[in-house]
Each structure stands twice: as structure tokens, then as C-alpha cells.
Amino acid sequence: MAKASARYVCQSCGAVFPRWAGRCDACGGWNTIAEEAGLSTAGPEGKSLGAKKGRKTALLPLAGEEAAPPRLSSGVGEFDRALGGGLAQGSAVLLGGDPGIGKSTLMLQAMAGWARNGAKTIYVSGEEAAAQIRMRAARLGVADSPLMLATETNLRDILTTLDAEKPAVAAIDSIQTLWADHVESAPGSVAQLRAAVHELVSFAKRREVALLLVGHVTKEGQIAGPRVVEHMVDTVLYFEGERGHQFRILRAVKNRFGPADEIGVFEMTGAGLSEVRNPSALFLGDREKRAPGAAVFAGIEGTRPVLVEIQALVAPSSLGTPRRAAVGCDSARLAMILAVLEARCGVSFGAQDIYVAVSGGLKVTEPAADLAIAAALLSSWRDKSTPAEAAFFGEVSLSGALRPAPQADARIKEAEKLGFTRILAPDKTKPLAGGTARLDLLETLDDLVNRFGRPPGHE
Ligand code: TYD
Ligand code: MG
């Protein structure tokens, strides 16, 4: 057999290169490419399947009575919500996030819940000693749960244990500590991660074990990130939050058993993660002191309407190329809104620095946030607060026209619930049947600029 030649694999996205490079062309990561021995599971390359016949696969009709998989509720409502209504039996779930964001805490709380609800549950940790986990369990107030612990990193031993114990739910914390002895590369490499997760997921599917895998998002190329195994699992959840903020958002980015983009909202406290049932109230924060440069966006996260405050600061720049910084929203989207304001409405920010931030550490990805971002910018620029009773939503097109946003009813309803009485939205947005808020409809972005008024020389 030919000697397996070395390959160079990006530890962030898994792209393979014939030689080392400082930057991965596939994902743009710097210094993420590392040398790896060829995958032994890949088989001898360049060889065809040969003439040996396989078995004929049964072909099935599309129609049929299929019961939905039973769901296990963890009792942590926001976790169950992000999963699409509880953990589907026999599904494989990946929980990714930055180190220290609270993945192990969340996992321990949820696992303790499943165990309490009667499912046989095993938590395998490769990162912490049993004493540490027990201490954490006491702090979280879940020490009385019949959850069972194991501290192990050897994949073969873990599979043997799961095979013997036959749990309904098993968690592995973290996949980067796993060591599969049939793969030559170091633990944490792409080859190890792929092989170990592949073995675990096929075991879980065979035995109908619901499997939860914790994976650290990594910035450097020393260990592989969870993205390289996203395609192998049914559900991918990312746990996000700003350092220094106590709020954490659990976001489903892929879900074969529920809606993607569903979120769960948590707050990190001294006694673990507590659920936030009314995220809008939280993201709106302290809205008494209303300074210019803020606008409330009526958004949708997954299936849930969420109101957030968008803040903007427009300040004279001392730099040749003024700064544009966006925290919590897309900077390309911000650039587009600025370009439309300049080209279609005659509002130029050419000599000004611009900062836009979303309150509470939420990431807003919807195009429907355009109108609120524009309102925050104009409010800061004119030094005029947006009306305290107003919420905004609507997409800005390159022509300067406003496009209606999906699920307008849900947005208006949530805004009304939180006491907003005026909704600024694109033309043709239908009022809510029986609603109390006044719709203030705008046809173009220019209409919004006119609400704030233009300074002399800008007419
Ligand atoms: P952890 O779950 O260990 O993070 P991860 O597994 O994602 O690396 O959480 C680490 C942080 O959470 C740590 O900085 C301390 C904080 N924390 C609390 O604030 N309260 C708590 O009750 C617990 C258990 C942790
Ligand atoms: Mg951890």
C-alpha cells in the first residue's frame, strides 16, 4: 500500500490543500492550516469499487404513516424551544460556542433535567474532573438528579460504556478532547474529530440514543472547530453572547426536527443559566433616558417576535477614511443603507465616523432591520430622538423604496404588547385586525429622512 501522503487541512472549515498556506482560501481564516496524515477511513485512493455486487436497496413510496419521533423535555424551556420542542429521540445535536460561554453549564442543567424526567442519561466529560462537575452541579442546584457521570476521552471506551449502559440520552463534552485510536492524527485535529463524531453518530442512530456533542469554536488552527462536523448531525445549536454581557442566546442554525433560526434566551447568574421568558423587555433595556441615535426594531428570531434597540452614533471624523463599525449587525448591510441614503436621499456621511450597535448582544441578520438602522442613523445625525412610542421595521431596496417585511402581524402584535402605539413600516403593510397601534406607512427612505428634517444645504 502506498504511504499515506501528508495533507494540509484547515482546522476551521476542513478544506484540504496540497501545501501549507498562511490563509485558508475557503473560509478566509488565518493560520488555520495544519499538516495531517491521510485519513485511514478514506480507503485507498484512486481505486474503483470493482465488480463485486452489493445488496439491492428497497425503494419506498413517498406516502406513508410515520409517527413523529417522541420528544424528551429537559425542563429547561428555552433549550427545548431551540431544539424545536424538546430533544427528538435518536437525534444527534451539536452545541457549539466560544470557550467559557457556558456550554458545559447549559449541558449539565439540561442533562440533569432529562434524567429527572425519567430518561437514562449519561454525561461524559473529557475536560473536567468528576469533583469539578459535582461542585458545579451543587452550585446549579441539580445535584439530586439521577444523571450519571463519566470522565473519559478514549472513544473506544466511551462507545463500550454506552453500549453496555444503553442510555436514552448521552452527552460528550467536548468533541475536541476525544481520541480515536484508529486515526493517527493528534486529538483535536480535523481527522480525529471527523472520525470520532462519525463513529458516535452512527452508534447513536443504530441504538436510538439521543446524542449531544459539545464543541468549542476556535479562532486559532491548533484544534479543529465544530463546523467540520456540522453536516454529520441533525441539529446544530450555537451558544452566543458578548463577553461582559450576562445574556446568552442559543440559536438553532440547522434543525432536521424543527425550525432553524429558533432562539432560546438565557441569563448567566451565580446559580447557572436562568431562562429569559420575555426577551423583548430585556433587549429594550432601560428606555427611560432616550438619547438621540436609538430606534426600536420589531424583529423576528426564528418563530418568535423580538424587539431590540438599534443604536447609532454619527460623529465628525478626524480620519482620511472615516470609520464604519457595526456590532451585532451586518456591516455590508450598513454600507448599503449609507449608500442609499447618499444616492437616493442626498444625505451624505462622507466626513463622519459611523458606529452601529444592537443592544443586549443580540445579532440581527434580517433585512427588515434596515429601516430601524436608518432611523437610528438619521436620529443621531439630526440629534433628534425617535418618538418614544414608535417601533420600526422594513427592508430598504437599492432604489430607495421600502419593501414589506414578512410576518408583519407578529411584529406589530409584539410591539403593541410592549406598549408601542406607533409603527413605522413600509407602504402596504396591513394593520392588525383589532390592533391598537397606529401604522405610519412610508413609501421610500426619503419619507423617513423628511420626518427628521434636513439641515440647511441638504434640501
Ligand atoms: P462553562 O459552562 O464552563 O463554559 P464552556 O463549557 O462553554 O467553556 O462556563 C464558564 C463560565 O460561566 C465561567 O466563566 C463561570 C461562569 N458561570 C457562572 O457565572 N455561573 C455559574 O453558575 C456557572 C456554573 C458558571
Ligand atoms: Mg466546558
Coordinates of C-alpha atoms and ligand atoms in Angstrom, one line a residue:
M1 CA 0.0 0.0 0.0
A2 CA 1.3 3.5 -0.8
K3 CA 2.3 5.5 2.1
A4 CA -0.4 8.0 3.1
S5 CA 0.9 11.3 2.0
A6 CA 0.6 14.4 4.2
R7 CA -2.3 16.7 3.5
Y8 CA -2.8 20.2 4.8
V9 CA -6.2 20.7 6.3
C10 CA -7.9 23.9 7.5
Q11 CA -8.8 23.3 11.1
S12 CA -11.6 25.8 11.0
C13 CA -13.6 24.7 7.9
G14 CA -12.0 21.4 6.9
A15 CA -10.8 22.4 3.4
V16 CA -7.9 20.3 2.1
F17 CA -4.8 21.8 0.4
P18 CA -1.8 20.1 -1.2
R19 CA 0.6 22.5 0.5
W20 CA 0.7 24.8 3.6
A21 CA -0.5 28.4 3.3
G22 CA -0.9 31.2 5.8
R23 CA -4.6 31.8 4.9
C24 CA -7.3 29.4 4.1
D25 CA -8.8 30.3 0.7
A26 CA -12.1 28.5 1.6
C27 CA -13.0 30.3 4.8
G28 CA -10.5 33.1 4.9
G29 CA -9.1 32.1 8.3
W30 CA -5.5 33.0 9.1
N31 CA -3.0 30.4 10.3
T32 CA -5.7 27.7 10.5
I33 CA -4.0 25.2 8.1
A34 CA -2.2 22.3 9.7
E35 CA -0.5 19.2 8.4
E36 CA -2.3 15.9 8.9
A37 CA -1.7 12.3 7.9
G38 CA -4.1 10.9 5.4
L39 CA -7.4 9.7 6.8
S40 CA -7.2 6.0 7.3
T41 CA -11.0 5.7 7.0
A42 CA -10.9 7.1 3.5
G43 CA -9.7 3.9 1.9
P44 CA -7.0 3.5 -0.7
E45 CA -7.4 6.4 -3.1
G46 CA -7.7 6.0 -6.9
K47 CA -9.2 2.5 -6.7
S48 CA -12.7 1.8 -8.1
L49 CA -15.4 -0.2 -6.3
G50 CA -14.6 -3.1 -8.6
A51 CA -17.1 -5.7 -9.9
K52 CA -18.3 -7.1 -6.6
K53 CA -22.1 -6.7 -6.3
G54 CA -23.8 -5.1 -3.3
R55 CA -27.3 -5.7 -2.0
K56 CA -30.2 -4.1 -3.7
T57 CA -31.8 -1.3 -1.6
A58 CA -35.5 -1.4 -1.1
L59 CA -37.3 1.5 -2.8
L60 CA -40.2 3.1 -0.8
P61 CA -43.2 5.3 -1.8
L62 CA -43.3 8.8 -0.5
A63 CA -46.7 8.5 1.2
G64 CA -46.9 6.5 4.5
E65 CA -47.9 6.8 8.1
E66 CA -44.9 7.9 10.0
A67 CA -45.1 8.8 13.7
A68 CA -43.1 11.9 14.7
P69 CA -40.2 10.9 16.9
P70 CA -41.0 11.1 20.6
R71 CA -39.6 14.3 22.3
L72 CA -37.9 14.5 25.6
S73 CA -38.4 17.6 27.5
S74 CA -35.4 18.8 29.6
G75 CA -37.5 21.2 31.7
V76 CA -35.2 24.0 30.5
G77 CA -37.9 25.6 28.4
E78 CA -35.6 27.8 26.3
F79 CA -33.4 24.8 25.4
D80 CA -36.4 22.7 24.5
R81 CA -37.6 25.6 22.3
A82 CA -34.3 26.0 20.5
L83 CA -34.4 22.2 19.8
G84 CA -37.8 22.6 18.2
G85 CA -39.9 21.4 21.1
G86 CA -37.7 19.1 23.1
L87 CA -35.0 16.6 22.2
A88 CA -36.1 14.2 19.4
Q89 CA -35.3 10.6 20.3
G90 CA -32.3 9.2 18.5
S91 CA -31.2 12.6 17.1
A92 CA -27.7 14.0 17.1
V93 CA -27.2 17.5 18.3
L94 CA -24.1 19.7 18.1
L95 CA -23.8 22.5 20.7
G96 CA -21.0 24.9 19.6
G97 CA -19.8 28.1 21.2
D98 CA -16.7 30.1 22.3
P99 CA -14.8 28.6 25.3
G100 CA -16.2 29.9 28.6
I101 CA -19.5 31.0 27.1
G102 CA -21.4 28.4 29.3
K103 CA -21.8 25.3 27.2
S104 CA -20.9 22.9 30.0
T105 CA -23.2 24.7 32.4
L106 CA -26.2 24.6 29.9
M107 CA -25.5 21.0 29.1
L108 CA -25.3 20.0 32.8
Q109 CA -28.6 21.8 33.6
A110 CA -30.4 20.2 30.6
M111 CA -28.9 16.7 31.2
A112 CA -30.0 16.8 34.8
G113 CA -33.5 17.8 33.6
W114 CA -33.7 14.8 31.2
A115 CA -32.5 12.5 33.9
R116 CA -35.1 13.9 36.4
N117 CA -37.8 13.4 33.7
G118 CA -37.1 9.7 33.7
A119 CA -34.6 9.3 30.8
K120 CA -31.5 7.3 31.4
T121 CA -28.8 9.9 30.9
I122 CA -25.0 9.8 30.8
Y123 CA -22.8 12.8 30.7
V124 CA -19.2 12.1 29.5
S125 CA -16.7 14.9 30.2
G126 CA -13.2 14.9 28.8
E127 CA -12.4 18.3 30.2
E128 CA -13.3 18.4 33.8
A129 CA -12.7 16.0 36.8
A130 CA -15.8 14.4 38.4
A131 CA -15.2 16.5 41.6
Q132 CA -15.4 19.7 39.5
I133 CA -18.6 18.6 37.8
R134 CA -20.1 17.7 41.2
M135 CA -19.3 21.1 42.6
R136 CA -20.9 22.7 39.6
A137 CA -24.0 20.5 40.0
A138 CA -24.3 21.6 43.6
R139 CA -24.0 25.3 42.6
L140 CA -26.7 24.8 39.9
G141 CA -28.9 23.1 42.4
V142 CA -29.2 19.9 40.3
A143 CA -27.0 17.5 42.4
D144 CA -30.1 15.4 43.3
S145 CA -30.7 14.4 39.7
P146 CA -30.1 10.8 38.8
L147 CA -27.7 11.8 35.9
M148 CA -24.6 9.6 35.7
L149 CA -21.1 11.0 35.1
A150 CA -18.1 9.6 33.3
T151 CA -14.7 11.3 32.7
E152 CA -13.2 9.7 29.6
T153 CA -11.6 10.8 26.4
N154 CA -11.0 7.4 24.7
L155 CA -13.6 6.9 22.0
R156 CA -13.4 3.1 22.2
D157 CA -14.1 3.1 25.9
I158 CA -16.9 5.6 25.6
L159 CA -18.6 3.5 22.9
T160 CA -18.2 0.3 25.0
T161 CA -19.7 2.1 28.1
L162 CA -22.7 3.5 26.1
D163 CA -23.2 0.1 24.5
A164 CA -23.3 -1.6 27.9
E165 CA -25.4 1.0 29.7
K166 CA -27.9 1.7 26.9
P167 CA -28.8 5.3 27.9
A168 CA -31.6 7.3 26.2
V169 CA -29.5 10.5 26.2
A170 CA -25.8 10.9 26.2
A171 CA -23.6 14.0 26.1
I172 CA -20.0 14.3 25.2
D173 CA -18.2 17.4 26.4
S174 CA -16.2 18.2 24.3
I175 CA -15.6 16.5 21.0
Q176 CA -12.2 18.1 20.8
T177 CA -10.9 16.0 23.7
L178 CA -12.0 12.8 22.0
W179 CA -9.2 10.4 21.0
A180 CA -9.9 7.7 18.4
D181 CA -7.1 5.1 18.4
H182 CA -7.7 4.1 14.8
V183 CA -6.7 7.5 13.5
E184 CA -3.1 8.6 13.6
S185 CA -3.5 12.4 13.9
A186 CA -3.4 14.2 17.2
P187 CA -6.6 14.7 19.3
G188 CA -8.4 17.8 18.3
S189 CA -7.3 17.6 14.6
V190 CA -9.9 17.5 11.8
A191 CA -9.2 13.8 11.1
Q192 CA -9.7 12.8 14.7
L193 CA -12.8 15.0 15.1
R194 CA -14.4 13.6 11.9
A195 CA -13.7 10.0 12.7
A196 CA -14.8 10.2 16.3
V197 CA -18.0 12.1 15.6
H198 CA -18.8 9.8 12.7
E199 CA -18.4 6.7 15.0
L200 CA -20.5 8.3 17.7
V201 CA -23.3 9.5 15.4
S202 CA -23.6 6.1 13.6
F203 CA -23.7 4.4 17.0
A204 CA -26.4 6.7 18.3
K205 CA -28.5 6.2 15.1
R206 CA -28.2 2.4 15.5
R207 CA -29.1 2.4 19.1
E208 CA -31.6 5.2 19.1
V209 CA -29.6 7.2 21.6
A210 CA -30.1 11.0 21.6
L211 CA -26.6 12.3 21.4
L212 CA -25.4 15.8 22.4
L213 CA -22.0 16.9 21.3
V214 CA -20.3 19.9 22.8
G215 CA -17.7 21.7 20.5
H216 CA -15.6 24.7 21.1
V217 CA -15.4 27.3 18.4
T218 CA -11.7 28.0 17.9
K219 CA -10.0 31.1 16.5
E220 CA -6.6 29.5 16.0
G221 CA -5.8 26.5 14.0
Q222 CA -4.5 24.3 16.8
I223 CA -7.7 22.4 17.3
A224 CA -10.5 21.8 14.8
G225 CA -13.7 23.7 15.2
P226 CA -17.3 22.3 15.3
R227 CA -18.0 23.4 11.8
V228 CA -16.2 20.5 10.3
V229 CA -18.8 18.1 11.7
E230 CA -22.0 20.2 11.2
H231 CA -23.1 18.1 8.3
M232 CA -23.0 14.8 10.3
V233 CA -25.6 15.8 12.9
D234 CA -29.3 16.5 12.8
T235 CA -29.3 19.7 14.7
V236 CA -26.7 22.4 15.2
L237 CA -27.0 24.9 18.0
Y238 CA -24.7 27.8 18.7
F239 CA -24.4 29.4 22.1
E240 CA -23.6 33.1 21.6
G241 CA -23.1 36.1 23.8
E242 CA -20.9 39.1 24.2
R243 CA -18.2 38.8 26.9
G244 CA -19.1 41.1 29.7
H245 CA -22.8 40.7 29.0
Q246 CA -24.7 38.2 31.0
F247 CA -27.1 37.4 28.2
R248 CA -26.7 34.3 26.2
I249 CA -28.5 33.3 23.0
L250 CA -28.9 29.7 22.0
R251 CA -29.5 29.7 18.2
A252 CA -30.5 26.7 16.0
V253 CA -28.7 27.2 12.7
K254 CA -29.7 23.8 11.4
N255 CA -32.5 21.5 12.6
R256 CA -33.9 18.4 10.9
F257 CA -36.5 18.2 13.7
G258 CA -37.7 21.8 13.9
P259 CA -37.4 25.3 12.6
A260 CA -33.9 26.7 12.0
D261 CA -33.1 30.1 13.4
E262 CA -35.2 29.5 16.5
I263 CA -33.6 31.1 19.6
G264 CA -33.5 30.5 23.3
V265 CA -32.5 33.3 25.6
F266 CA -30.7 32.9 28.9
E267 CA -29.0 35.0 31.5
M268 CA -25.8 33.8 33.2
T269 CA -26.3 34.1 37.0
G270 CA -24.4 32.9 40.1
A271 CA -26.5 29.8 40.1
G272 CA -26.2 28.9 36.4
L273 CA -28.3 29.9 33.4
S274 CA -31.7 31.2 34.0
E275 CA -34.3 31.4 31.3
V276 CA -35.5 34.7 29.9
R277 CA -39.1 34.4 29.0
N278 CA -39.7 37.8 27.7
P279 CA -36.6 38.7 25.7
S280 CA -38.1 41.9 24.2
A281 CA -38.3 43.5 27.6
L282 CA -34.7 42.6 28.2
F283 CA -33.3 43.8 24.9
L284 CA -35.1 47.1 25.1
G285 CA -33.3 47.6 28.4
D286 CA -33.6 51.0 30.1
R287 CA -35.5 53.1 27.7
E288 CA -36.3 56.0 30.1
K289 CA -33.3 58.0 29.2
R290 CA -33.9 58.3 25.5
A291 CA -30.9 59.8 23.8
P292 CA -30.8 60.6 20.1
G293 CA -29.4 57.8 17.9
A294 CA -31.7 54.9 19.0
A295 CA -34.6 53.2 17.2
V296 CA -36.6 50.2 18.2
F297 CA -36.7 47.4 15.7
A298 CA -39.6 45.0 15.7
G299 CA -37.8 41.8 14.6
I300 CA -38.4 38.1 14.2
E301 CA -36.0 35.5 15.5
G302 CA -37.0 32.0 14.4
T303 CA -40.7 31.9 15.2
R304 CA -40.6 34.5 17.9
P305 CA -41.0 38.2 17.6
V306 CA -38.3 40.1 19.5
L307 CA -38.0 43.9 19.9
V308 CA -34.4 45.3 20.1
E309 CA -33.0 48.7 20.3
I310 CA -30.6 49.7 17.5
Q311 CA -28.1 52.4 18.4
A312 CA -26.1 54.6 16.1
L313 CA -23.5 57.3 16.6
V314 CA -22.6 59.7 13.8
A315 CA -19.6 61.8 14.7
P316 CA -17.3 64.1 12.7
S317 CA -14.2 62.1 11.7
S318 CA -10.6 63.1 12.0
L319 CA -9.5 60.4 9.7
G320 CA -9.0 60.5 5.9
T321 CA -11.1 57.4 5.6
P322 CA -13.9 57.7 8.2
R323 CA -14.7 54.6 10.3
R324 CA -17.7 52.4 9.9
A325 CA -18.2 49.9 12.7
A326 CA -21.2 47.5 13.2
V327 CA -21.7 45.4 16.3
G328 CA -24.5 42.9 16.1
C329 CA -25.5 43.6 12.5
D330 CA -24.0 43.1 9.1
S331 CA -21.5 45.7 8.1
A332 CA -22.3 45.1 4.4
R333 CA -25.9 45.9 5.1
L334 CA -24.9 49.1 6.9
A335 CA -22.8 50.1 3.9
M336 CA -25.7 49.6 1.6
I337 CA -28.1 51.7 3.8
L338 CA -25.5 54.5 3.8
A339 CA -25.1 54.3 0.0
V340 CA -28.9 54.5 -0.5
L341 CA -29.1 57.5 1.9
E342 CA -26.5 59.2 -0.1
A343 CA -27.6 58.4 -3.6
R344 CA -31.4 58.5 -3.2
C345 CA -31.9 60.9 -0.3
G346 CA -29.0 63.2 -0.7
V347 CA -27.8 62.6 2.9
S348 CA -24.0 62.2 2.9
F349 CA -22.0 60.9 5.8
G350 CA -18.7 61.2 3.9
A351 CA -16.8 63.1 6.6
Q352 CA -18.3 61.2 9.6
D353 CA -17.4 58.2 11.6
I354 CA -20.4 55.8 12.0
Y355 CA -21.0 53.2 14.7
V356 CA -24.0 51.0 14.9
A357 CA -24.7 48.6 17.7
V358 CA -27.6 46.3 18.7
S359 CA -28.4 46.4 22.4
G360 CA -28.1 43.3 24.6
G361 CA -25.6 41.5 22.5
L362 CA -28.2 40.1 20.0
K363 CA -27.1 39.6 16.4
V364 CA -29.6 40.9 13.9
T365 CA -29.4 39.4 10.5
E366 CA -32.8 40.3 9.0
P367 CA -33.0 42.8 6.1
A368 CA -36.2 44.1 7.8
A369 CA -33.9 45.8 10.3
D370 CA -32.8 48.3 7.5
L371 CA -35.5 50.9 8.4
A372 CA -34.6 50.9 12.1
I373 CA -30.9 51.2 11.3
A374 CA -31.6 54.1 9.0
A375 CA -33.8 55.7 11.7
A376 CA -31.1 55.4 14.3
L377 CA -28.5 56.9 11.9
L378 CA -30.8 59.8 11.0
S379 CA -31.7 60.4 14.6
S380 CA -28.0 60.7 15.6
W381 CA -27.2 62.8 12.6
R382 CA -30.0 65.3 13.3
D383 CA -29.6 65.0 17.1
K384 CA -33.3 64.3 17.4
S385 CA -34.7 61.3 19.3
T386 CA -37.0 58.9 17.5
P387 CA -40.6 59.0 19.1
A388 CA -40.6 57.0 22.3
E389 CA -43.8 55.3 21.3
A390 CA -42.5 54.2 17.8
A391 CA -41.2 50.9 16.6
F392 CA -39.7 50.3 13.1
F393 CA -39.4 47.5 10.6
G394 CA -38.9 47.3 6.8
E395 CA -36.3 46.5 4.2
V396 CA -34.6 49.2 2.1
S397 CA -34.0 48.4 -1.6
L398 CA -31.3 49.9 -3.6
S399 CA -33.8 52.2 -5.4
G400 CA -34.6 53.7 -2.0
A401 CA -38.1 52.1 -2.0
L402 CA -39.2 50.3 1.1
R403 CA -40.1 46.6 0.8
P404 CA -42.7 44.9 3.1
A405 CA -41.3 42.5 5.7
P406 CA -42.6 39.0 6.4
Q407 CA -44.7 38.3 9.5
A408 CA -45.8 41.9 9.9
D409 CA -48.7 40.8 12.1
A410 CA -46.4 39.1 14.7
R411 CA -44.1 42.2 14.8
I412 CA -47.0 44.6 15.3
K413 CA -48.6 42.4 17.9
E414 CA -45.3 42.2 20.0
A415 CA -44.8 45.9 19.7
E416 CA -48.3 46.5 20.9
K417 CA -47.8 44.1 23.8
L418 CA -44.8 46.2 24.9
G419 CA -46.7 49.4 24.8
F420 CA -45.7 50.8 21.4
T421 CA -48.5 52.8 19.8
R422 CA -46.9 53.8 16.6
I423 CA -45.4 51.5 14.0
L424 CA -43.3 52.9 11.1
A425 CA -43.4 50.3 8.4
P426 CA -43.3 50.1 4.5
D427 CA -46.3 51.1 2.5
K428 CA -48.9 48.3 2.0
T429 CA -48.2 46.8 5.5
K430 CA -51.7 45.7 6.7
P431 CA -52.9 46.8 10.1
L432 CA -53.6 44.2 12.7
A433 CA -57.2 43.2 13.0
G434 CA -58.4 44.7 16.2
G435 CA -55.0 46.3 16.8
T436 CA -54.5 49.5 18.7
A437 CA -51.2 50.8 17.3
R438 CA -51.3 53.4 14.6
L439 CA -49.5 52.4 11.4
D440 CA -47.3 55.2 10.0
L441 CA -46.6 53.9 6.4
L442 CA -43.6 55.1 4.4
E443 CA -43.1 54.6 0.7
T444 CA -39.4 55.4 0.4
L445 CA -36.4 56.0 2.6
D446 CA -36.7 59.7 1.6
D447 CA -40.0 59.8 3.5
L448 CA -38.1 58.8 6.7
V449 CA -35.5 61.4 6.1
N450 CA -38.2 64.0 5.8
R451 CA -39.5 63.0 9.3
F452 CA -36.2 64.0 10.8
G453 CA -35.9 67.2 8.7
R454 CA -32.9 68.2 6.7
P455 CA -30.2 70.7 7.8
P456 CA -29.7 73.9 5.7
G457 CA -27.9 73.0 2.5
H458 CA -29.3 69.4 2.4
E459 CA -32.8 70.2 0.9
Ligands
TYD1 P1 -18.7 26.9 31.2 O1 -20.0 26.2 31.2 O2 -17.6 26.1 31.8 O3 -18.2 27.3 29.7 P2 -17.8 26.4 28.5 O4 -18.2 25.0 28.8 O5 -18.6 26.9 27.3 O6 -16.4 26.6 28.3 O7 -18.9 28.3 31.9 C1 -17.9 29.1 32.2 C2 -18.3 30.4 32.7 O8 -19.6 30.5 33.3 C3 -17.3 30.7 33.8 O9 -16.6 31.9 33.4 C4 -18.1 31.0 35.0 C5 -19.5 31.2 34.6 N1 -20.5 30.6 35.5 C6 -21.4 31.4 36.1 O10 -21.3 32.7 36.0 N2 -22.3 30.9 37.0 C7 -22.4 29.6 37.2 O11 -23.3 29.1 37.9 C8 -21.5 28.7 36.5 C9 -21.6 27.2 36.6 C10 -20.6 29.3 35.6
MG2 MG -16.9 23.3 29.1

